[in-house]
Structures are given as C-alpha cells and as structure tokens.
PDB file of C-alpha atoms in Angstrom:
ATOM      1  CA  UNK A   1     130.846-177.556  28.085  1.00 92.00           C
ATOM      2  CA  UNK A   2     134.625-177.242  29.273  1.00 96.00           C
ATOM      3  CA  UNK A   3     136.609-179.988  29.579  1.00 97.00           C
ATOM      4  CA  UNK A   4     139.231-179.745  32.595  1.00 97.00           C
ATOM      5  CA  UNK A   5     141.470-183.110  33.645  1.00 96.00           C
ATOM      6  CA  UNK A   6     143.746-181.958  36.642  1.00 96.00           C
ATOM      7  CA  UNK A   7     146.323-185.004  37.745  1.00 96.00           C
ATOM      8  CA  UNK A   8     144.015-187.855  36.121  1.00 96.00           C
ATOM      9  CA  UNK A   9     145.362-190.822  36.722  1.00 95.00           C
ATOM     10  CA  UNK A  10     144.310-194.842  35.876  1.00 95.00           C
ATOM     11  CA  UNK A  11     145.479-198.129  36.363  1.00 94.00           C
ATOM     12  CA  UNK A  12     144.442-201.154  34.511  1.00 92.00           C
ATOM     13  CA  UNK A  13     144.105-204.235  37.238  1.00 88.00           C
ATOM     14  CA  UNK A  14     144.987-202.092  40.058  1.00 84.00           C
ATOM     15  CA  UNK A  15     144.891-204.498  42.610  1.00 81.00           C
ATOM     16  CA  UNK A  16     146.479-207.447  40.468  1.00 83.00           C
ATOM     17  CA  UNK A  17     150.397-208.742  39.823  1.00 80.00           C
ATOM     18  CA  UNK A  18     149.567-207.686  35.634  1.00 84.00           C
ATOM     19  CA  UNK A  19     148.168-203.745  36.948  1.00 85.00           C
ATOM     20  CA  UNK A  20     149.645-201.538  34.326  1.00 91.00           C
ATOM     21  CA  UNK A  21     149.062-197.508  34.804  1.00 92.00           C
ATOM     22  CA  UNK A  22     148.065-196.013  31.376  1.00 94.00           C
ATOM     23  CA  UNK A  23     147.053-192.316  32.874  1.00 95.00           C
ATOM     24  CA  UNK A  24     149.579-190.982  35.259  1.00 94.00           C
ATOM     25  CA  UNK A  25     148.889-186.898  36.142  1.00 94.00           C
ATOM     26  CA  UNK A  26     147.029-185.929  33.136  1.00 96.00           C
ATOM     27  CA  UNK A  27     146.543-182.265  32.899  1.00 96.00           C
ATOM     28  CA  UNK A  28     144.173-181.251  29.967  1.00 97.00           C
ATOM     29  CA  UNK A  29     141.688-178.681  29.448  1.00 97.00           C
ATOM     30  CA  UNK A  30     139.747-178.245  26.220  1.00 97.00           C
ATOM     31  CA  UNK A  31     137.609-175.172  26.043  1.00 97.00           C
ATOM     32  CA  UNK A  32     133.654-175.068  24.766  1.00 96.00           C
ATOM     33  CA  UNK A  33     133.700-174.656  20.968  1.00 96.00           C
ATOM     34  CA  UNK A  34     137.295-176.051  20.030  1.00 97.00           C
ATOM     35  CA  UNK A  35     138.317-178.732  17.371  1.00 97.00           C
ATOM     36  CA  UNK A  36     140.947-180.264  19.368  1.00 98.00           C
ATOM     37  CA  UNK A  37     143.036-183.434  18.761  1.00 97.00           C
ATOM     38  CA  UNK A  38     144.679-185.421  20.713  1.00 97.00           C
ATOM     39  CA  UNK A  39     147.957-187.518  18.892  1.00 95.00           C
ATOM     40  CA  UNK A  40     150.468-190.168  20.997  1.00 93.00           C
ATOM     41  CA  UNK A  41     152.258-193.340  20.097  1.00 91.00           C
ATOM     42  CA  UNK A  42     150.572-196.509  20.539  1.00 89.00           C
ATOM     43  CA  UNK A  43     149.737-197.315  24.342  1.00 89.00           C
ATOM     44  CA  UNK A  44     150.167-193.531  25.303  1.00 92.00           C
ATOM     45  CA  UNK A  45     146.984-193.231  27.645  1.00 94.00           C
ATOM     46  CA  UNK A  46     144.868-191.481  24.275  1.00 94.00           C
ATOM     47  CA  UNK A  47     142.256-194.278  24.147  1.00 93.00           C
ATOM     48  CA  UNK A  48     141.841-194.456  28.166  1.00 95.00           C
ATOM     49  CA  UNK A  49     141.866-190.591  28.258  1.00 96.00           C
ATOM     50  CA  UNK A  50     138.653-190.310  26.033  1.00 96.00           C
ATOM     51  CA  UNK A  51     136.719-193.162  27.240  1.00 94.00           C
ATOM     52  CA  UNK A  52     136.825-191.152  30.675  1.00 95.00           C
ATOM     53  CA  UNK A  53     135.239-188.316  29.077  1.00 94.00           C
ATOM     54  CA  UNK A  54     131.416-190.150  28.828  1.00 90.00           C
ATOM     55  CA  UNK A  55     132.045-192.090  32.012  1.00 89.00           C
ATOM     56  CA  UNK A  56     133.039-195.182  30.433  1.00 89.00           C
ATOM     57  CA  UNK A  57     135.911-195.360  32.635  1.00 91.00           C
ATOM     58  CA  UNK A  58     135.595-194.117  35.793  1.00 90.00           C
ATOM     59  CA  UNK A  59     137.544-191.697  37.602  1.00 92.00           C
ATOM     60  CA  UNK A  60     140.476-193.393  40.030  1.00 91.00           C
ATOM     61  CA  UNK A  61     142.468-190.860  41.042  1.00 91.00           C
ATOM     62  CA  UNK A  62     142.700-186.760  40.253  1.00 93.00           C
ATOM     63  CA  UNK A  63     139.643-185.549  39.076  1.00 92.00           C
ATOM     64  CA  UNK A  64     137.637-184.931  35.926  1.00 94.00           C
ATOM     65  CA  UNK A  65     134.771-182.203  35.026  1.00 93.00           C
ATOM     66  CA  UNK A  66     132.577-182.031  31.931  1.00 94.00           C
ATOM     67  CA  UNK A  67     131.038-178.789  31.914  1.00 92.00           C
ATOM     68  CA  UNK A  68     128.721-179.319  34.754  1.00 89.00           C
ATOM     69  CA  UNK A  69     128.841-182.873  35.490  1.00 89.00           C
ATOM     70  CA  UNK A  70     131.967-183.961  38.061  1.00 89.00           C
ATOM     71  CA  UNK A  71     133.304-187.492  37.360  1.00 89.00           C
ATOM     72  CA  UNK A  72     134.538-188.214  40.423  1.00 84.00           C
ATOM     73  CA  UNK A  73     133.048-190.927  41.863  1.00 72.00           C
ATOM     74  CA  UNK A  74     133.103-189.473  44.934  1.00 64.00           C
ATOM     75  CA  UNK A  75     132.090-185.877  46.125  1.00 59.00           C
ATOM     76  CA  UNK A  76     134.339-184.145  48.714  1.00 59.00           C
ATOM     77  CA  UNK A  77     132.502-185.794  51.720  1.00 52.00           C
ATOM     78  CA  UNK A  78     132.744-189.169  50.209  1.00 49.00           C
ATOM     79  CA  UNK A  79     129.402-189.633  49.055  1.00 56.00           C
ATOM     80  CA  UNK A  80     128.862-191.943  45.895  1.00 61.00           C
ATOM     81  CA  UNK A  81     127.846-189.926  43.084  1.00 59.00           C
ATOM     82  CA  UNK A  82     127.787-189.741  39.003  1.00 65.00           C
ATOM     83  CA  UNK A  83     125.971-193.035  38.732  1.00 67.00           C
ATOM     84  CA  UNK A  84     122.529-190.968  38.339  1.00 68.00           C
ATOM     85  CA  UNK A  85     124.337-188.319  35.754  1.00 79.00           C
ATOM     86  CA  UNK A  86     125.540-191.380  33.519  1.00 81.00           C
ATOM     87  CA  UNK A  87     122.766-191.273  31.284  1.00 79.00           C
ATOM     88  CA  UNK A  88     122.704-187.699  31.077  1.00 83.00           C
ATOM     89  CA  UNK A  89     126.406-187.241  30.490  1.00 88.00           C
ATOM     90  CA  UNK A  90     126.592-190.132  27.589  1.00 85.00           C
ATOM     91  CA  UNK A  91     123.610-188.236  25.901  1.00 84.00           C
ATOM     92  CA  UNK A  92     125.940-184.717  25.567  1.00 91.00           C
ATOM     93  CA  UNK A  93     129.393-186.287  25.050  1.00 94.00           C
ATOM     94  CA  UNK A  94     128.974-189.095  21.768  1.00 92.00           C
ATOM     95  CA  UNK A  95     131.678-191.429  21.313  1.00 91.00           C
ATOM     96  CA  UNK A  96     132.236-192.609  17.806  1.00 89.00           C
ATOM     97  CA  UNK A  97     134.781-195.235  17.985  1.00 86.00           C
ATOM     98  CA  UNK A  98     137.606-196.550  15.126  1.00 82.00           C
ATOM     99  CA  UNK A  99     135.748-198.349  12.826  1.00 79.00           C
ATOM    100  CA  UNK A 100     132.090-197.496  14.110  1.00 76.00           C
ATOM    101  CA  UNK A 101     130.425-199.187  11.007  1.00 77.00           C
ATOM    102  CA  UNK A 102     131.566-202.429  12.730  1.00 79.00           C
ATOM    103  CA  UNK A 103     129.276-201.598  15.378  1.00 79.00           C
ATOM    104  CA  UNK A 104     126.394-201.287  13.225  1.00 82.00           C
ATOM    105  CA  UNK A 105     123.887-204.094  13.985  1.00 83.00           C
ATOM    106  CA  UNK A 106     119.976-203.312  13.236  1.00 85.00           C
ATOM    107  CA  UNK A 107     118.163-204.979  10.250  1.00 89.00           C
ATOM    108  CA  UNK A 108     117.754-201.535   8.813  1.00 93.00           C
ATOM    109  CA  UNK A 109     119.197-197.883   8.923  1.00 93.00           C
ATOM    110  CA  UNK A 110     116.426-196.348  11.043  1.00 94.00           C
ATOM    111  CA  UNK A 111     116.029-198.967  13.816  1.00 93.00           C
ATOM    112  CA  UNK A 112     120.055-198.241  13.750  1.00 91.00           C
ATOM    113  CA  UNK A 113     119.719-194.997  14.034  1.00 92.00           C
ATOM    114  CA  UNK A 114     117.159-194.644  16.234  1.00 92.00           C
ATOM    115  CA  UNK A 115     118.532-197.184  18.947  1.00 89.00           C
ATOM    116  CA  UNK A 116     120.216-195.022  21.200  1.00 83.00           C
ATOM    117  CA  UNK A 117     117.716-192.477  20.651  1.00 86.00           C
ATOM    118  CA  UNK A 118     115.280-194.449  21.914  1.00 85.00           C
ATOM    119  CA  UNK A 119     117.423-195.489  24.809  1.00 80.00           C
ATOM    120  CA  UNK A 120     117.919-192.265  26.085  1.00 80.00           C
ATOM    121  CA  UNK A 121     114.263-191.118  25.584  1.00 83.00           C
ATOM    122  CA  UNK A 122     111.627-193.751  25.602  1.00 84.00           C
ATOM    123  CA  UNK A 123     109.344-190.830  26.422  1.00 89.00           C
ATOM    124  CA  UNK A 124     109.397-189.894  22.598  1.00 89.00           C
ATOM    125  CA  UNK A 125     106.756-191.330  20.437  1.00 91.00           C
ATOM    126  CA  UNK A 126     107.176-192.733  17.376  1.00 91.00           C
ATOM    127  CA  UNK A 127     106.902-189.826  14.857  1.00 92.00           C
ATOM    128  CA  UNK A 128     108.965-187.758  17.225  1.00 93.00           C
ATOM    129  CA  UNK A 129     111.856-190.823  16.738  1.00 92.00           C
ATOM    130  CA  UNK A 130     111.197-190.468  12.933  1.00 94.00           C
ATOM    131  CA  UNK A 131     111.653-186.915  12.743  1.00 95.00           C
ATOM    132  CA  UNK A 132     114.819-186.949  14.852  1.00 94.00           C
ATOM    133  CA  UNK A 133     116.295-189.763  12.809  1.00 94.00           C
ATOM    134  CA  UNK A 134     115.432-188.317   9.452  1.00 95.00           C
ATOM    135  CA  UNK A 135     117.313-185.217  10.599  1.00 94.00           C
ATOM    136  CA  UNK A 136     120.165-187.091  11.537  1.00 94.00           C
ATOM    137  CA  UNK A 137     120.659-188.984   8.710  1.00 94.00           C
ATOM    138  CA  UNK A 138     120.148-185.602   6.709  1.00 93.00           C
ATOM    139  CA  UNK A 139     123.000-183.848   8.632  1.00 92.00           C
ATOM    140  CA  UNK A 140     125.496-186.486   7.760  1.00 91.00           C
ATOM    141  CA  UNK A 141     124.415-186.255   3.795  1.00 90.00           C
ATOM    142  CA  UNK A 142     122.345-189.437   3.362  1.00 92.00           C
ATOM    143  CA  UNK A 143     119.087-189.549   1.609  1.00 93.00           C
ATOM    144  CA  UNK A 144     116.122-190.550   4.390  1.00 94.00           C
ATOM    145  CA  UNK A 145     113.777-191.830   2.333  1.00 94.00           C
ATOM    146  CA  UNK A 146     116.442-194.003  -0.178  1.00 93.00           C
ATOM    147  CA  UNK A 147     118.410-195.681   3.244  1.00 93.00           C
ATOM    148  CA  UNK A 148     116.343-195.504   6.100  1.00 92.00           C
ATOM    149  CA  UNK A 149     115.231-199.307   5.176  1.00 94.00           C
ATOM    150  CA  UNK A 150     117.766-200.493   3.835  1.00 93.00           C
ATOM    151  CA  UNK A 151     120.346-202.786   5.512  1.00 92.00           C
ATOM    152  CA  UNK A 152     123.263-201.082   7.083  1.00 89.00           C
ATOM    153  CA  UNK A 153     125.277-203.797   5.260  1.00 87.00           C
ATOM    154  CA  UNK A 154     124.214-203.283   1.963  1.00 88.00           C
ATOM    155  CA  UNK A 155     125.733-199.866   1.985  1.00 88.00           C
ATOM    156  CA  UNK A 156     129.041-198.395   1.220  1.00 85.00           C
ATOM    157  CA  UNK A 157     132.335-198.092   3.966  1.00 80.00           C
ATOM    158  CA  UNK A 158     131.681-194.352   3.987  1.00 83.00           C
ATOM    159  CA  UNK A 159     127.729-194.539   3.960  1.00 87.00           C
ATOM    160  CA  UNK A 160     128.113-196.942   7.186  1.00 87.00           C
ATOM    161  CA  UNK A 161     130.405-194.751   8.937  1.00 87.00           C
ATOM    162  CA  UNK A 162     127.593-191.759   8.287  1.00 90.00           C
ATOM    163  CA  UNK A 163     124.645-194.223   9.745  1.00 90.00           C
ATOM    164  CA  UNK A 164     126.976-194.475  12.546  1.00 89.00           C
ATOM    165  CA  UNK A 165     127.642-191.245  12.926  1.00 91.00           C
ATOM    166  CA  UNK A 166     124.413-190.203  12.606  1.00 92.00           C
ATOM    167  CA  UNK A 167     123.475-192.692  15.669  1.00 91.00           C
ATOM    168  CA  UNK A 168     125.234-190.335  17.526  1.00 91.00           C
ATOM    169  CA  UNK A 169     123.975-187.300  16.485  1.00 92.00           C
ATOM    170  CA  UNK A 170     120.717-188.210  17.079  1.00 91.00           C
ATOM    171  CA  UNK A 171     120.905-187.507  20.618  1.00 89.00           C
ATOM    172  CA  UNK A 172     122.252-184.068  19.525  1.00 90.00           C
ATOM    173  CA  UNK A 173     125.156-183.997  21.829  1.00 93.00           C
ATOM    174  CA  UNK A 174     127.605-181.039  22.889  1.00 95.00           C
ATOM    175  CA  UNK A 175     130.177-182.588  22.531  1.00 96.00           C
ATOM    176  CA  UNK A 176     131.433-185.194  19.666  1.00 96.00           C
ATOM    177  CA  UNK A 177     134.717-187.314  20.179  1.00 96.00           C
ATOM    178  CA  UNK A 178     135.795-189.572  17.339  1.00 94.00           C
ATOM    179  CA  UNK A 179     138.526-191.986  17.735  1.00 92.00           C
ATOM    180  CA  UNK A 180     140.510-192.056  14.209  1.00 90.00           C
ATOM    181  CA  UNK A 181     137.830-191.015  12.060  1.00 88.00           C
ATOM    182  CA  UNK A 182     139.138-191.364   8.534  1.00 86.00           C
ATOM    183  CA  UNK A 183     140.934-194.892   9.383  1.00 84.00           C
ATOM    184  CA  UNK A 184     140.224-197.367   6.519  1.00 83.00           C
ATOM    185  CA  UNK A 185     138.790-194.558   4.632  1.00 83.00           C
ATOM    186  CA  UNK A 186     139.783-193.377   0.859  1.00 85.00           C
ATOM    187  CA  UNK A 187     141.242-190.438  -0.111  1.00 87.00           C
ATOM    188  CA  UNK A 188     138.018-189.162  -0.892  1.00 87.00           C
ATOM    189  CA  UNK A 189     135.874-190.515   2.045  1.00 84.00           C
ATOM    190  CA  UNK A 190     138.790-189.282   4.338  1.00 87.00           C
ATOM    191  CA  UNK A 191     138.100-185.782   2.801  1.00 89.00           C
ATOM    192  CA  UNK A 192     134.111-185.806   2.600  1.00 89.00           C
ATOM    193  CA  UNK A 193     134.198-187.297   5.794  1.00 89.00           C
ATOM    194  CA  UNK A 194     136.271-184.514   7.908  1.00 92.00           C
ATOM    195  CA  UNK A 195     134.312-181.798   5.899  1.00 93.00           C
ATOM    196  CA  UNK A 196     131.650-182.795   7.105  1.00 91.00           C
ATOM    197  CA  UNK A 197     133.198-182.966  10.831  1.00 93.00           C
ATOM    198  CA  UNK A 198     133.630-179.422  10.359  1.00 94.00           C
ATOM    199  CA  UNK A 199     130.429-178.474   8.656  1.00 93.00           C
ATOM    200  CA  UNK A 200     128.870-179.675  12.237  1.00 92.00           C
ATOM    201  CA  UNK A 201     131.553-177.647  13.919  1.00 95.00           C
ATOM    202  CA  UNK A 202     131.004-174.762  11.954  1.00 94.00           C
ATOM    203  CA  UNK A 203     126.678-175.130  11.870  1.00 91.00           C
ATOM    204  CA  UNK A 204     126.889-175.247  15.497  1.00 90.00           C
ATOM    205  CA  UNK A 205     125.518-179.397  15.347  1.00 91.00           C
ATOM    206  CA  UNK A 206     128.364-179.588  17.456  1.00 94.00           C
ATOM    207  CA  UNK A 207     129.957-177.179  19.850  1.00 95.00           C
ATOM    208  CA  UNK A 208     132.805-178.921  20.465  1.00 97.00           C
ATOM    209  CA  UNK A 209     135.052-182.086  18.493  1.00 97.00           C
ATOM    210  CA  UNK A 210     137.706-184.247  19.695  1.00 97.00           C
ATOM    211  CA  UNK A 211     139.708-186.290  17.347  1.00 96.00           C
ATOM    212  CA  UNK A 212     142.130-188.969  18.554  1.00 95.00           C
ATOM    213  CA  UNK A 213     144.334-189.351  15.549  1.00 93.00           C
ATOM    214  CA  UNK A 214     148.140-190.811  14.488  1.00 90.00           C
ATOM    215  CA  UNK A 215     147.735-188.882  11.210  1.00 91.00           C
ATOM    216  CA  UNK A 216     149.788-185.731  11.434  1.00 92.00           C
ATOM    217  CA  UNK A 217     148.518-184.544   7.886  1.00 92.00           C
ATOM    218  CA  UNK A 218     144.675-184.868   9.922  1.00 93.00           C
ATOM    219  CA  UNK A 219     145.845-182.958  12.923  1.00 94.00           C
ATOM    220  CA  UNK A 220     147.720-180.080  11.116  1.00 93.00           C
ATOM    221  CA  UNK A 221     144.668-179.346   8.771  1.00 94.00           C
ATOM    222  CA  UNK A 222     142.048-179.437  10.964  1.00 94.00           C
ATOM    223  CA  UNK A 223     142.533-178.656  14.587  1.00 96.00           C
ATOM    224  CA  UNK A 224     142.644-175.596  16.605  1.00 95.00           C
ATOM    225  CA  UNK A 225     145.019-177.140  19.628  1.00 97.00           C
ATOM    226  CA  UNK A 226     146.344-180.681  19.949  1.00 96.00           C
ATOM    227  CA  UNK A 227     147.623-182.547  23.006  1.00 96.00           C
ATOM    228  CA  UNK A 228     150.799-185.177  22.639  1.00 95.00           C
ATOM    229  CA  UNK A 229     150.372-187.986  24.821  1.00 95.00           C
ATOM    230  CA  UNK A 230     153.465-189.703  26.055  1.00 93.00           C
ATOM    231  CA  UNK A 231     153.834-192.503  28.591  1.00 93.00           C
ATOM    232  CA  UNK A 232     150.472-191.549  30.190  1.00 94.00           C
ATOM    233  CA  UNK A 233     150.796-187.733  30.506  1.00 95.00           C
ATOM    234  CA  UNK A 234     149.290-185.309  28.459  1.00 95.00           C
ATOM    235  CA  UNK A 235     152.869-183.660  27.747  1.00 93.00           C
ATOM    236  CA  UNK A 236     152.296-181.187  25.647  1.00 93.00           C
ATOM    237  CA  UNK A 237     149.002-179.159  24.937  1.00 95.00           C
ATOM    238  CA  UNK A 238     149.360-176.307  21.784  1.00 94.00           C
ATOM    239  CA  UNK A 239     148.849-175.495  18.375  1.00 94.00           C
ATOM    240  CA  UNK A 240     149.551-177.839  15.573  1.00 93.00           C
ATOM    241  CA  UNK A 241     152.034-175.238  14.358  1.00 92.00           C
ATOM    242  CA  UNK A 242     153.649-175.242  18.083  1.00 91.00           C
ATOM    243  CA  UNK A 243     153.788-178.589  17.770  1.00 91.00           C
ATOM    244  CA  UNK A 244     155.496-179.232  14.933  1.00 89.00           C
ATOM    245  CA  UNK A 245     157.994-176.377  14.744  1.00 83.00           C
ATOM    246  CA  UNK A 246     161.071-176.575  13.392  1.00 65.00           C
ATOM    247  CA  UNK A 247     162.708-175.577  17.291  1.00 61.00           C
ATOM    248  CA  UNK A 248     160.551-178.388  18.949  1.00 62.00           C
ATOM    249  CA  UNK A 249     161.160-182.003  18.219  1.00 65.00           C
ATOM    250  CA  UNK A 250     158.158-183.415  20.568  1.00 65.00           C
ATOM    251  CA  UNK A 251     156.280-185.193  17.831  1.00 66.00           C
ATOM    252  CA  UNK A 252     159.461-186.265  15.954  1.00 68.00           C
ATOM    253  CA  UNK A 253     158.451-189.847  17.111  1.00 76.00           C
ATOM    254  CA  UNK A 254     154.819-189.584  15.411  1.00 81.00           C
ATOM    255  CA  UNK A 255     156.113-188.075  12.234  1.00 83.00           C
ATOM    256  CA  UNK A 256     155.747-184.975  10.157  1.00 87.00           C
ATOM    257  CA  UNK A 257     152.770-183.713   8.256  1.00 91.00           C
ATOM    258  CA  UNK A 258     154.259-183.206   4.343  1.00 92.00           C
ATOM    259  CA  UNK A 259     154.084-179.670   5.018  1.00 91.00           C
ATOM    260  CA  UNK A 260     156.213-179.479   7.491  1.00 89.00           C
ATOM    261  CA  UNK A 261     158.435-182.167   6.297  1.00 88.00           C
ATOM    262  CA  UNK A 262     158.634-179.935   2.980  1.00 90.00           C
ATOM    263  CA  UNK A 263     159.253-177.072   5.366  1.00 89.00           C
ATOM    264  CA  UNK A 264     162.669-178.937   6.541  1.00 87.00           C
ATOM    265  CA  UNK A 265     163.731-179.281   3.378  1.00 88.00           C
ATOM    266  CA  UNK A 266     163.220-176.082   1.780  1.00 88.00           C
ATOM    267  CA  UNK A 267     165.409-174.489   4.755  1.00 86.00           C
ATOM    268  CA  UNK A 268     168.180-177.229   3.873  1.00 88.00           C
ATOM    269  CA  UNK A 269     168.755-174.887   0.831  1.00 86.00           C
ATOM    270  CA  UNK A 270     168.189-171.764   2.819  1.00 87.00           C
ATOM    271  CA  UNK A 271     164.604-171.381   2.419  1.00 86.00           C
ATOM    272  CA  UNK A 272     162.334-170.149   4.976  1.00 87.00           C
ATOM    273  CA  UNK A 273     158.941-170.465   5.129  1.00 87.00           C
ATOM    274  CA  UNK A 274     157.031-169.238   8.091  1.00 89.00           C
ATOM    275  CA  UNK A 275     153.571-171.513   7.442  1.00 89.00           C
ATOM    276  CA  UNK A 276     150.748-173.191   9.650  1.00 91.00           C
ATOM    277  CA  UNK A 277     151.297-176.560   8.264  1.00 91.00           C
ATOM    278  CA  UNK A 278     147.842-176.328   7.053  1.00 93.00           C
ATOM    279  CA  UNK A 279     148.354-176.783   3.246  1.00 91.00           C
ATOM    280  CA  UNK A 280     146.115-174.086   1.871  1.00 92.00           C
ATOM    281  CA  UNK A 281     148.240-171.738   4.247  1.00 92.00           C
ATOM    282  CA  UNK A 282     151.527-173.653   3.167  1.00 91.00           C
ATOM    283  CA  UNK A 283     151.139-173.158  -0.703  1.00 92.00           C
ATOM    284  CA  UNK A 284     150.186-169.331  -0.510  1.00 92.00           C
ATOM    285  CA  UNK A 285     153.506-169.093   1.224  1.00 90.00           C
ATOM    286  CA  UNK A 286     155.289-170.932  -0.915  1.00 88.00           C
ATOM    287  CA  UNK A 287     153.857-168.638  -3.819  1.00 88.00           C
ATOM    288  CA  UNK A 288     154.641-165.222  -2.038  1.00 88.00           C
ATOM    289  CA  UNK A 289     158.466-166.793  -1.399  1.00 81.00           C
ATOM    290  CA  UNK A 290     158.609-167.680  -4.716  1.00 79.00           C
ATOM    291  CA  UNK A 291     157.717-164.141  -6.351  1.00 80.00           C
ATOM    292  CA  UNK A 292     159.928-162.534  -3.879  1.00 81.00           C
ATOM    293  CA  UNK A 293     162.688-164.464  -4.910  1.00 74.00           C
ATOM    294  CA  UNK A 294     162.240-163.672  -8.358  1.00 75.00           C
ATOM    295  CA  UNK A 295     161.430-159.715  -8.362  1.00 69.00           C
TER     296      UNK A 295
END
C-alpha cells in the first residue's frame, strides 16, 4: 500500500487561545515495499505525522491515502466517512510505539499477544488464536513453548520489546511503523533488534517499514529514503546519502552519522571518499583509497 500526504496539515486545540499547528503542508509519499525513515528535531510534526497514518489522528486539513483507504473524514460531497474503515486500516498499518514493552499489560505472553488479535477477529477460535500467536512470537525469535506463559515482566528489555512486537505482527499487517525502535536498547539489542526489522522486510512479513528515529547512525544504515521534518513540513524527502552530503547542510541540526562525520574529516586533509554512509559501504572505500594511495 502507497502512502501519499499532499498539504497535510494539523492543529492541536484548534479552536482554543493554547491551538498550536504541528503539521503545516506536509507533502510525503512513501512507496509499497520501502524502509523509509523519517528524522526531525524535537516538536517537528514526526510523532503527529505517523499517528495519522492508522487513523489515530484524524485528517483536518489536505488529505491523506493509505493504499486504498482515504483518511479524509470527509468524501468530496461531504459525506462522513473512514469511521467504518478504522478497524480495517489499524489491522494493515501496526504502530509500535517508543518504549512498547511499557505497554505490555496481560498476566502472560500469549493473552498479550493475542489481545489485539482477538480484537480484530473474534471470529477466530481458539486454536486458530494459538497458531497465529505461536507464529508471531516465532517470527520475532522467541521460543513459544518456553514464554508463551510466562509473565511479560519476568522477561528481558529486548524479549519485551519482541512480545510487543510480535502483538503487532499478529494481525500480519502491510505496513509496520515503529517510533524509535532501538531507544533504551544495548548495543547488542539495538543490532538484533533492527536485523530483525529487516529480516521481516526482506521475508516479505512486512511490505513496507517506517522508522521515526533521531539516530543518524540508524537512518544511514538502514533506510532506503528518509524525510527531514522541520517546523511541521516534511522539508526534505531523499536518500540518506542525499541527505547527509557534504554540499547539503539540512540535517546539520540533527547531527552526523560517524561515517559521514569521518567523511569531513578525511577531506580536511584532502581525502575524498565518495561513500553511502552505510558503514560496510564506508570501510570498503576507505580500503580501495587506501591501496590507491599506496601503489
């Protein structure tokens, strides 16, 4: 499902003294199948963007389509609409956001698992629910049978953020958009955590990913295109190596991933390295400079 925002705009308390406007023309379109981020300062419209993408805020001006699904309020003829595709929509489009394992709440991993599962298909019966929630939990590398009743609070940071993942995934959505992912994480869960964003990319669990993210080191190595949010518009939308270019200075304020802060300094001392800023990218360049400079 393509994602297409044409002039979306929002305001907080709209009709108050305190309204504040945190989406003001937002012009975005992320294609079926991409790993896209989406980077800003703090208060830049990023949170307020994504929680429009599952209907959590509703459309107030411009307009906003989901593959199929318009989330307009509205149609052209001014007839309410949306409120029926809700359910629908927030079963394709899972939202996993900062800190999900705080939002764990069940006695045990299955019922935790299986809670939004059951929400969105009461039909099911309950081996159906078991099988679904054993695959889940599979597909984010936890072992069914040695979690499934255990508390969600007797496990590990990076096992919790799995169960909550895999409360997501359960529904099988289309479309998966995280909100800082790897925040709080360790080196290592920040690493086993993103490979396994992309394993789901790559399997096809998930067509498409959106990461919200103020980690330039995150965005670099893992998405496709990124949008920089500024002041409520989406003002740039390109590649990470677009982004952080040595001719533009758009995400200046957000920082430098190391490889492209190593990049700056290398061509302080005339050394120029055309690179990615993805690291694996970034060191075979640095090799192949470094053997031409000493033939």
């Amino acid at each position: 499902m393509q994602i297409v925002s044409k002039g979306l705009t929002f305001t907080y308390n709209k009709k108050s003294d305190f309204k504040k406007t945190a989406l003001s023309g937002v012009d975005v379109t992320i294609n079926e199948g991409e790993f896209f981020g989406i980077v800003g300062e703090t208060g830049s419209g990023k949170s307020t963007f994504i929680q429009h993408l599952n209907g959590l805020i509703r459309v107030q001006d411009g307009s906003l389509t989901v593959g199929e699904y318009n989330l307009n309020p509205t149609d052209k003829n001014g007839k309410k609409q949306l409120k029926k595709q809700l359910k629908e929509l927030r079963y394709k489009v899972g939202m996993v956001f900062q800190y999900p394992e705080y939002q764990l709440f069940a006695e045990t991993v299955f019922d935790d698992v299986a809670f939004g599962l059951k929400n969105f298909h009461p039909e099911l019966s309950s081996s159906e629910v078991a099988l679904k929630v054993q695959k889940a939990l599979e597909v984010v590398g936890l072992d069914y049978d040695a979690v499934k009743n255990k508390s969600p609070f007797e496990l590990s940071g990076g096992q919790k953020r799995r169960v909550a993942l895999a409360g997501i995934l359960v529904s099988e959505p289309e479309i998966l958009v995280l909100d800082e992912p790897v925040a709080g994480l360790d080196p290592v869960g920040k690493k086993r955590l993103m490979s396994l964003l992309h394993t789901l990319h790559d399997t096809g669990v998930v067509k498409t990913i959106i990461i919200v993210s103020h980690d330039m080191d995150e965005i670099s190595e893992n998405v496709t295109r990124v949008a920089l949010f500024r002041d409520g518009k989406a003002v740039k939308v390109c590649t990470p190596k677009e982004l952080f270019s040595k001719n533009d200075d758009s995400a200046d304020r957000l920082g430098l991933p190391v490889t492209a802060y190593v990049q700056k300094e290398l061509e302080k001392i005339g050394v120029q390295i055309d690179t990615d800023y993805k690291s694996k990218d970034f060191i075979e360049k640095i090799i192949e400079k470094y053997k031409s400079l000493n033939k």
